Coordinates of N, CA and C in Angstrom, one line a residue:
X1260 N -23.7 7.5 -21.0 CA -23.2 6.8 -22.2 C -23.3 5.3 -21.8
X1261 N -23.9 4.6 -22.5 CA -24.1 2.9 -22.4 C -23.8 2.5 -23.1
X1262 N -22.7 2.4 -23.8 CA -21.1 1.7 -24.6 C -21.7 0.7 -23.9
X1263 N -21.4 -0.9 -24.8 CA -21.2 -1.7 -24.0 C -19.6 -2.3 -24.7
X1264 N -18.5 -2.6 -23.9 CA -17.6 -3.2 -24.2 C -17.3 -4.5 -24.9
X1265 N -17.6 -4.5 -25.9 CA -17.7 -5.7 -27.1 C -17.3 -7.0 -26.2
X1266 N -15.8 -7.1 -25.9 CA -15.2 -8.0 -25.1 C -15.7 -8.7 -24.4
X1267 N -15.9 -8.2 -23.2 CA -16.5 -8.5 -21.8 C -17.7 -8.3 -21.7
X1268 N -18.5 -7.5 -22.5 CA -19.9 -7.5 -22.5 C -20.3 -6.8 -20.5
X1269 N -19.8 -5.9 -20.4 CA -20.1 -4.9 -19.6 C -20.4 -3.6 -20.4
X1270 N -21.1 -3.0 -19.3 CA -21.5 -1.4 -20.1 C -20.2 -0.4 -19.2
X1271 N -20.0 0.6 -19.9 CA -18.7 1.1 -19.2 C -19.3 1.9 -17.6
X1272 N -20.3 2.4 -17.2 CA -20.5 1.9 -15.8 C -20.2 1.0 -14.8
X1273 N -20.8 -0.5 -15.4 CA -20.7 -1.9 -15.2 C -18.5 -2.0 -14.9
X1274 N -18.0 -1.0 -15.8 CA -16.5 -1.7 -15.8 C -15.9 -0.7 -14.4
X1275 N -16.1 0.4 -14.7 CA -16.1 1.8 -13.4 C -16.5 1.1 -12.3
X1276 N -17.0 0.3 -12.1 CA -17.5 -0.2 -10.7 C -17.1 -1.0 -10.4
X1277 N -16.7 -1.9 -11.2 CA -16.1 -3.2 -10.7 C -14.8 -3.1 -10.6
X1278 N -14.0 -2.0 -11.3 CA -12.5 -1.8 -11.1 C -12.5 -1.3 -9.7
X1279 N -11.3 -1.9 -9.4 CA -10.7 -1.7 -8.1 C -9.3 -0.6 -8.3
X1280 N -8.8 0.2 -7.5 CA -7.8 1.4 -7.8 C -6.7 0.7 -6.9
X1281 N -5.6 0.9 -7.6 CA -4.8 0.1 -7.1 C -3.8 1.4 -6.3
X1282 N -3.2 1.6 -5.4 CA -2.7 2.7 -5.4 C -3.1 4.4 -5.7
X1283 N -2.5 4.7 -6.4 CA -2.9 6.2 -6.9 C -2.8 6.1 -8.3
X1284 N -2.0 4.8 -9.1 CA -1.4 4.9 -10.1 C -2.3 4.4 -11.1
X1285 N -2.9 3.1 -10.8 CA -3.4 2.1 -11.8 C -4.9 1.5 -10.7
X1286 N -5.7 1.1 -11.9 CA -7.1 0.7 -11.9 C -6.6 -0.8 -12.1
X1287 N -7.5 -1.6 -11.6 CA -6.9 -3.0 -11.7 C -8.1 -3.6 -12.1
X1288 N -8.9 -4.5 -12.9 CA -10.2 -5.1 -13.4 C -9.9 -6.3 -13.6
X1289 N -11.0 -7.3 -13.9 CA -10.9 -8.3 -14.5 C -9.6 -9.3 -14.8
X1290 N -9.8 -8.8 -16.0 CA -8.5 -9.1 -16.8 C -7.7 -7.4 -17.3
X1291 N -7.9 -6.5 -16.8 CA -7.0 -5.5 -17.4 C -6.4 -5.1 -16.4
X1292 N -5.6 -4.3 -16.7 CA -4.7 -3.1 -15.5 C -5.2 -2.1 -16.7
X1293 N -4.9 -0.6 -16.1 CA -5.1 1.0 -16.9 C -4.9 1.8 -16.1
X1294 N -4.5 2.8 -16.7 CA -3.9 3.7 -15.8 C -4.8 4.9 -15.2
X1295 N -4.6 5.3 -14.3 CA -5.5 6.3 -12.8 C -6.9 7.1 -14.0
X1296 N -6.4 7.7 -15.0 CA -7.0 8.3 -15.6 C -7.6 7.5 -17.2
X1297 N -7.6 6.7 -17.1 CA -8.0 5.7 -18.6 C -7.1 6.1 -19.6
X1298 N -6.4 6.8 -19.1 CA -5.4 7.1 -21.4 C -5.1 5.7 -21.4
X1299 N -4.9 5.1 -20.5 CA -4.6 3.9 -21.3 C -4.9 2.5 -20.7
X1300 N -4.6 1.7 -21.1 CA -5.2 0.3 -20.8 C -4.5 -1.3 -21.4
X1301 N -4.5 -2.1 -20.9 CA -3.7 -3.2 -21.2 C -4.3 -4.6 -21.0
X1302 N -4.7 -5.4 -22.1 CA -5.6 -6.6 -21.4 C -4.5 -7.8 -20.6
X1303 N -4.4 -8.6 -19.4 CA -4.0 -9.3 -19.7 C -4.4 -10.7 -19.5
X1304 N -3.7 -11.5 -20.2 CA -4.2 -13.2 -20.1 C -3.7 -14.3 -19.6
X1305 N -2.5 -14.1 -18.9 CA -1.8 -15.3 -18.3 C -1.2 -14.7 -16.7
X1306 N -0.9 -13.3 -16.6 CA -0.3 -13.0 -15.3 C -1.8 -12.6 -14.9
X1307 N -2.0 -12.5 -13.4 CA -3.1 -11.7 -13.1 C -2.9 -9.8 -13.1
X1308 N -3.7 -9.6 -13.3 CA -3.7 -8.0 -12.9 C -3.3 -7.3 -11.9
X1309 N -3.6 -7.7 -10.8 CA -2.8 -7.2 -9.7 C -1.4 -7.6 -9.5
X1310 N -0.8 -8.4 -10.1 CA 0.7 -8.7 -10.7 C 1.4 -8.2 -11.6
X1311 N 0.5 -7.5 -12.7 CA 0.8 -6.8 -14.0 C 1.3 -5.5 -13.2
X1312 N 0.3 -4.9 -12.7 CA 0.3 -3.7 -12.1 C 1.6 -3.6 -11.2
X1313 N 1.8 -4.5 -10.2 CA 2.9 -4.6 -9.2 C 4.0 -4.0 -10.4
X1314 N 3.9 -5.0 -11.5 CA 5.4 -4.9 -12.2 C 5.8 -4.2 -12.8
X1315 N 4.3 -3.3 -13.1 CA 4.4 -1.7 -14.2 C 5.5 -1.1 -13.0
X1316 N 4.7 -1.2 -11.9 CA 5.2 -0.3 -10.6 C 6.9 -0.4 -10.6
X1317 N 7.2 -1.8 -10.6 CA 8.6 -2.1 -10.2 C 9.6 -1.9 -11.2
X1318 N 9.0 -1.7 -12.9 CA 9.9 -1.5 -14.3 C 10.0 0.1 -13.5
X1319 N 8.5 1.4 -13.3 CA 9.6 2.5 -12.9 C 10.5 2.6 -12.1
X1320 N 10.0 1.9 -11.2 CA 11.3 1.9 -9.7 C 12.9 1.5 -10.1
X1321 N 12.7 0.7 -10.9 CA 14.1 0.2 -11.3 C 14.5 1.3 -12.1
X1322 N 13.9 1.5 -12.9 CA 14.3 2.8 -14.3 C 13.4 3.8 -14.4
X1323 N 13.7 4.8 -12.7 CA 12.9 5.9 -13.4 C 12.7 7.5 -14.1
X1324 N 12.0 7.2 -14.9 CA 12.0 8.6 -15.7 C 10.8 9.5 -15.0
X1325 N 10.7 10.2 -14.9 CA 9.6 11.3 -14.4 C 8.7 11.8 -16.0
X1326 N 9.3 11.6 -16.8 CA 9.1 12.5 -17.9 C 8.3 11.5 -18.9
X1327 N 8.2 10.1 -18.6 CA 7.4 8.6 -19.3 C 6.7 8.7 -18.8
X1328 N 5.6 8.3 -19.8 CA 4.0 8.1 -19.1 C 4.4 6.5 -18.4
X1329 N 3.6 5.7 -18.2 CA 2.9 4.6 -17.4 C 2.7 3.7 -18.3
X1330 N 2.2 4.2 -19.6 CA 2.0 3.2 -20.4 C 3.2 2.6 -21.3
X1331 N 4.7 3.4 -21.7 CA 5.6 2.8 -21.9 C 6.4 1.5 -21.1
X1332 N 6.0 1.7 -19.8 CA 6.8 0.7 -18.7 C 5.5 -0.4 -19.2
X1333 N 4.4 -0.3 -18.9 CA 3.8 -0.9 -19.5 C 4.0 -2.1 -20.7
X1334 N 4.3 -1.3 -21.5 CA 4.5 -1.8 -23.1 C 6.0 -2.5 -22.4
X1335 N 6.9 -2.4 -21.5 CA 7.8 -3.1 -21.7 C 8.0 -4.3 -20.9
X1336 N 6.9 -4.2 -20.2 CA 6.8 -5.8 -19.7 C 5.4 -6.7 -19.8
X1337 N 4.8 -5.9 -20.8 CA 3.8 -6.9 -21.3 C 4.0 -8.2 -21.7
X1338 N 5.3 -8.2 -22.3 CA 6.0 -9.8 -23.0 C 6.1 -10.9 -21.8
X1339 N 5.3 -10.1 -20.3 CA 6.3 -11.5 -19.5 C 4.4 -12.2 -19.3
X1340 N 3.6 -11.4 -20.1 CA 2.2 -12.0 -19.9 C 2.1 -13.3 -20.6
X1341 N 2.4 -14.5 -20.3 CA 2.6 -15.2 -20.8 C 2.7 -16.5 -20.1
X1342 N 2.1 -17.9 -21.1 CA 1.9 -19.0 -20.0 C 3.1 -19.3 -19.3
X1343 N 4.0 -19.8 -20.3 CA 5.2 -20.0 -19.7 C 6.5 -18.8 -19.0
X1344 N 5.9 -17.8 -19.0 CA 6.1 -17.1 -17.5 C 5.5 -16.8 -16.6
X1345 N 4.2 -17.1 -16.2 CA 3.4 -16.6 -15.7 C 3.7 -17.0 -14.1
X1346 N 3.8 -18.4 -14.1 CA 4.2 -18.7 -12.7 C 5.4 -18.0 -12.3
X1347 N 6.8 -17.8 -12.7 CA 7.9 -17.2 -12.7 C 7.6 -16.0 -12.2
X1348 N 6.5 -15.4 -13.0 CA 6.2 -13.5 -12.3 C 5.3 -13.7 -11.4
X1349 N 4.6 -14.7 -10.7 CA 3.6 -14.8 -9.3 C 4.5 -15.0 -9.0
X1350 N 5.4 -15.9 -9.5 CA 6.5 -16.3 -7.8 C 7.5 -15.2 -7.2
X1351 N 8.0 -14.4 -8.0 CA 8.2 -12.9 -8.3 C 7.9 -12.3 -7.1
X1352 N 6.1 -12.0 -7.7 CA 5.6 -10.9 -7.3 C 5.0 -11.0 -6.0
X1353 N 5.1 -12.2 -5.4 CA 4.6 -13.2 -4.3 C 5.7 -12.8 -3.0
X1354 N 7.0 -12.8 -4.0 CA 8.5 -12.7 -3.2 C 8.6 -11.6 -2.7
X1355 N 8.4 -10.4 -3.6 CA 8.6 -8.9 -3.3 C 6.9 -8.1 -2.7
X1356 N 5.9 -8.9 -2.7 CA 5.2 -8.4 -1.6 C 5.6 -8.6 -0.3
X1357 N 6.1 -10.1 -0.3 CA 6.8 -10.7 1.3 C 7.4 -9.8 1.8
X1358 N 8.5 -9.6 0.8 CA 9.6 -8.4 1.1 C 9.5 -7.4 1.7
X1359 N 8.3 -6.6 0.6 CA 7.2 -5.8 1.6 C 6.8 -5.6 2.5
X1360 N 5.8 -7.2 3.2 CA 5.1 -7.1 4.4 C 6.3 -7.0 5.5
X1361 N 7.4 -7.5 5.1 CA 8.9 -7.8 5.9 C 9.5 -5.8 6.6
X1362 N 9.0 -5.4 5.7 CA 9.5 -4.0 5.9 C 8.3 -3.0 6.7
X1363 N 6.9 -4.2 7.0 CA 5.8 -3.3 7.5 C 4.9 -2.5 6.7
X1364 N 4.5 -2.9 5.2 CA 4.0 -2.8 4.2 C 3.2 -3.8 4.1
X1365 N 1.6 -3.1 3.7 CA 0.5 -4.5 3.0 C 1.3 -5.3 2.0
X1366 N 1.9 -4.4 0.5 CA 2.1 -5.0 -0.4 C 3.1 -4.3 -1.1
X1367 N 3.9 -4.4 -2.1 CA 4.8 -3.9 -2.6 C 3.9 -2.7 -3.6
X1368 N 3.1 -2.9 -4.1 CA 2.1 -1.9 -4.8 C 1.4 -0.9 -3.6
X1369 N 1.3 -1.1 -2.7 CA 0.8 0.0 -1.8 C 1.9 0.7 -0.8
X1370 N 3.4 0.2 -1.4 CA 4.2 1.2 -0.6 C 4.1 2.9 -1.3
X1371 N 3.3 3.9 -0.4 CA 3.5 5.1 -1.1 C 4.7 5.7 -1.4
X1372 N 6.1 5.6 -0.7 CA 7.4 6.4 -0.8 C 8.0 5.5 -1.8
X1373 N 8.4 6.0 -3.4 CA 9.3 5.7 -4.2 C 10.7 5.5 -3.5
X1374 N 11.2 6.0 -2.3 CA 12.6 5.3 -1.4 C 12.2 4.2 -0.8
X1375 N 10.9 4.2 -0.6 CA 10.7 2.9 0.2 C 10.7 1.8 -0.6
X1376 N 10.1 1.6 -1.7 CA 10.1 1.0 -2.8 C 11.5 0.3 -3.3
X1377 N 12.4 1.7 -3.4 CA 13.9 1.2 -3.9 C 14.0 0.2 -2.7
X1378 N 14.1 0.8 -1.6 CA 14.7 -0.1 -0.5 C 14.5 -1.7 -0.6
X1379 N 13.1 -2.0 -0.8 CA 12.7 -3.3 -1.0 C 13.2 -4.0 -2.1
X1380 N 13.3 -3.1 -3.6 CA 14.1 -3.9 -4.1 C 15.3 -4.0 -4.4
X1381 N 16.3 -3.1 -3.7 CA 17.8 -3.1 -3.2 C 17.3 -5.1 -2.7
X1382 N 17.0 -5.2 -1.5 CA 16.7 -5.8 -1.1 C 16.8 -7.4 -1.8
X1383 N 16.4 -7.4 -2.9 CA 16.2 -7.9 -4.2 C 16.9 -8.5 -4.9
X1384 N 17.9 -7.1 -5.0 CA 18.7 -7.3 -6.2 C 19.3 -8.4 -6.5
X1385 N 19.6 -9.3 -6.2 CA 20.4 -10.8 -6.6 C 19.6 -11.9 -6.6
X1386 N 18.5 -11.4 -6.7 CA 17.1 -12.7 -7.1 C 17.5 -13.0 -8.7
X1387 N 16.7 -14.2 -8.8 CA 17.0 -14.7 -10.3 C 15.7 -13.4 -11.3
X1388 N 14.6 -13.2 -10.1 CA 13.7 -12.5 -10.7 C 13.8 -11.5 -10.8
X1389 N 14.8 -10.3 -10.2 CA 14.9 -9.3 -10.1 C 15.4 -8.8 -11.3
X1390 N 16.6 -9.9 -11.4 CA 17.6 -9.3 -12.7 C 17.0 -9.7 -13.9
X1391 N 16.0 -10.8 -14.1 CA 15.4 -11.2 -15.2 C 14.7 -9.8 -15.6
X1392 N 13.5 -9.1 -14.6 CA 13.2 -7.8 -14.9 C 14.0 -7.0 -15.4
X1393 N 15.0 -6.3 -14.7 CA 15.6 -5.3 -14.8 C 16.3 -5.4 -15.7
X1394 N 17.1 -7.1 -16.9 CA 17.6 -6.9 -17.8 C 16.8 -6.8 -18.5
X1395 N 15.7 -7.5 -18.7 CA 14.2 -7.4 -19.7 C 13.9 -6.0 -20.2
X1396 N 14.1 -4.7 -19.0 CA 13.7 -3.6 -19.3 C 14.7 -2.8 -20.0
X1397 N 16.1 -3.4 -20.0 CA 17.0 -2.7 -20.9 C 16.3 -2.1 -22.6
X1398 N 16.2 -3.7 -22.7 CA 15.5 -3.5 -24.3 C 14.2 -3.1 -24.5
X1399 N 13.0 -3.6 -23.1 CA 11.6 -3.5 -23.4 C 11.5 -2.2 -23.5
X1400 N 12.2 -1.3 -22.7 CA 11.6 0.0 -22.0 C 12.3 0.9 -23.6
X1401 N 13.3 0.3 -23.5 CA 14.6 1.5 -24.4 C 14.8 1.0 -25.6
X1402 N 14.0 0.2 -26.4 CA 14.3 -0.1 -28.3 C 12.7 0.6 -28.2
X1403 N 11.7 1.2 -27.2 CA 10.8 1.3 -28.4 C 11.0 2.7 -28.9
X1404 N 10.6 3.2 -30.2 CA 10.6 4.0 -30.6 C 10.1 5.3 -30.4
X1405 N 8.9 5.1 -29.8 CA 8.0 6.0 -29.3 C 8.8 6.7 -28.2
X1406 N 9.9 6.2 -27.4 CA 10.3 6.7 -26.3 C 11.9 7.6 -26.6
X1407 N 12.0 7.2 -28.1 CA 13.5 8.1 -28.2 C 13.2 9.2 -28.2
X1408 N 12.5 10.1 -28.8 CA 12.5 11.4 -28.9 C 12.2 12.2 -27.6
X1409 N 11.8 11.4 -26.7 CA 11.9 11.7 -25.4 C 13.1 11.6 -24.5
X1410 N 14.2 11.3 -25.4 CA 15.3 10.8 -24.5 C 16.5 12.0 -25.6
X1411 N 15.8 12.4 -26.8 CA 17.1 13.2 -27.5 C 17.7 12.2 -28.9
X1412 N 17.0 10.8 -28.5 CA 17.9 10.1 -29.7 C 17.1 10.3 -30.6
X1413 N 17.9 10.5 -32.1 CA 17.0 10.2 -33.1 C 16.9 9.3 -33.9
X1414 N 17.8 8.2 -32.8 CA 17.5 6.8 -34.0 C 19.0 6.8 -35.0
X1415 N 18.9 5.4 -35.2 CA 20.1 5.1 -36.6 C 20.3 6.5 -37.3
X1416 N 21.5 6.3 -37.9 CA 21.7 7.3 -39.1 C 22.4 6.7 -39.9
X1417 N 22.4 5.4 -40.1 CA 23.7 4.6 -41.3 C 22.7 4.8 -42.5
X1418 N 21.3 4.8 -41.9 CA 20.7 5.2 -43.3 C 20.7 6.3 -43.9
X1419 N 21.0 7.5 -43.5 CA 21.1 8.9 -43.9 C 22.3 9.3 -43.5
X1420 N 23.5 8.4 -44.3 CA 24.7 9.0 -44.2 C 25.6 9.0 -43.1
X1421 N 25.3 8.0 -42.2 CA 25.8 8.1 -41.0 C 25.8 9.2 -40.0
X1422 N 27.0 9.2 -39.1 CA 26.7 10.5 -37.9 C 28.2 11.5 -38.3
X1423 N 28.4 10.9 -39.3 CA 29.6 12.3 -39.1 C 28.9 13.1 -40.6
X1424 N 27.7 12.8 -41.1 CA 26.9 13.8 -41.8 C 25.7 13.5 -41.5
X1425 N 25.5 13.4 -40.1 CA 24.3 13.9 -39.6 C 24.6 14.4 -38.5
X1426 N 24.8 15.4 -37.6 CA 24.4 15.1 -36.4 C 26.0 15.4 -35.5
X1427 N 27.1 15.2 -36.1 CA 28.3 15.0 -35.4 C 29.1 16.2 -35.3
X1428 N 29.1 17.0 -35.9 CA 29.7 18.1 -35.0 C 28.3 19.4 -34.9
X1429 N 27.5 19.0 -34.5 CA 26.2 20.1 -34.4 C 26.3 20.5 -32.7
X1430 N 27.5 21.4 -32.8 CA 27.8 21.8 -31.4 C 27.7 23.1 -31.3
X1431 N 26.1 23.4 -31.2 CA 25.7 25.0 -31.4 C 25.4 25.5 -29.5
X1432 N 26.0 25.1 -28.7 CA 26.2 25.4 -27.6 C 27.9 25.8 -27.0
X1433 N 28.9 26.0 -28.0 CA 29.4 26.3 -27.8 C 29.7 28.0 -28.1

């Protein structure tokens, strides 16, 4: 197949080869991060990619679900791709590799043990960047929609009558 990618003007060969595998988890390119197997992909323009990626990594570690794909943590820290955060998430992500190398790790993206991982950002926790993350992902991770019915919620009901005629005594486990 010799697609060429409109964008970048590579043929999808040309893009397979130049991506670099970042871990087991994420492909790291150019300007994109995507995940091990291509379902998905993210361009970005102001953080670098191998920062993007770090951060996909550190939204699950902070909040993780086994049962979310890669591309929701994704979507919920895309917003920090941006000029005027951009230095803020290198200096970040600069910190918590340190942290890393501090613990006998290349980088915070190449620690393979999700305990090891916590540990470094225990480590963390009272950074101005840590909590900027982890409050970020309250809302990035958990308003999008796509992710309630994976969690049981079904969303508002003031529009359909509220919850004491929707939903409120549907206690068929007793």
């Amino acid at each position: 197949m010799t697609e060429t990618l409109s964008k970048t003007g590579m043929t999808r060969r040309e893009l397979l080869a130049r991506s670099v595998a970042v871990g087991a988890t994420f492909v790291v390119g150019a300007d994109f991060v995507a995940g091990n197997g291509a379902a998905w992909a993210m361009e970005t323009t102001a953080v670098k990619p191998e920062s993007m990626a770090t951060l996909i990594q550190m939204a699950r570690d902070i909040y993780p679900h086994d049962h979310l794909a890669d591309h929701f943590y994704a979507t919920a820290v895309k917003g920090y791709d941006t000029a005027d955060s951009s230095q803020e998430i290198e200096d970040g992500i600069a910190a918590l590799d340190a942290a890393a190398r501090g613990k006998g790790h290349t980088d915070y993206l190449s620690i393979g043990w999700e305990s090891d991982r916590v540990e470094v950002l225990q480590g963390m926790e009272e950074s101005a960047f840590f909590q900027k993350i982890r409050g970020g992902l309250v809302t990035g991770l958990y308003n999008q929609k796509e992710v309630w019915p994976l969690f049981g919620y079904e969303g508002e009901s003031y529009s359909q009558g509220g919850y004491v005629s929707r939903g409120f005594d549907d206690i068929n486990w007793l």
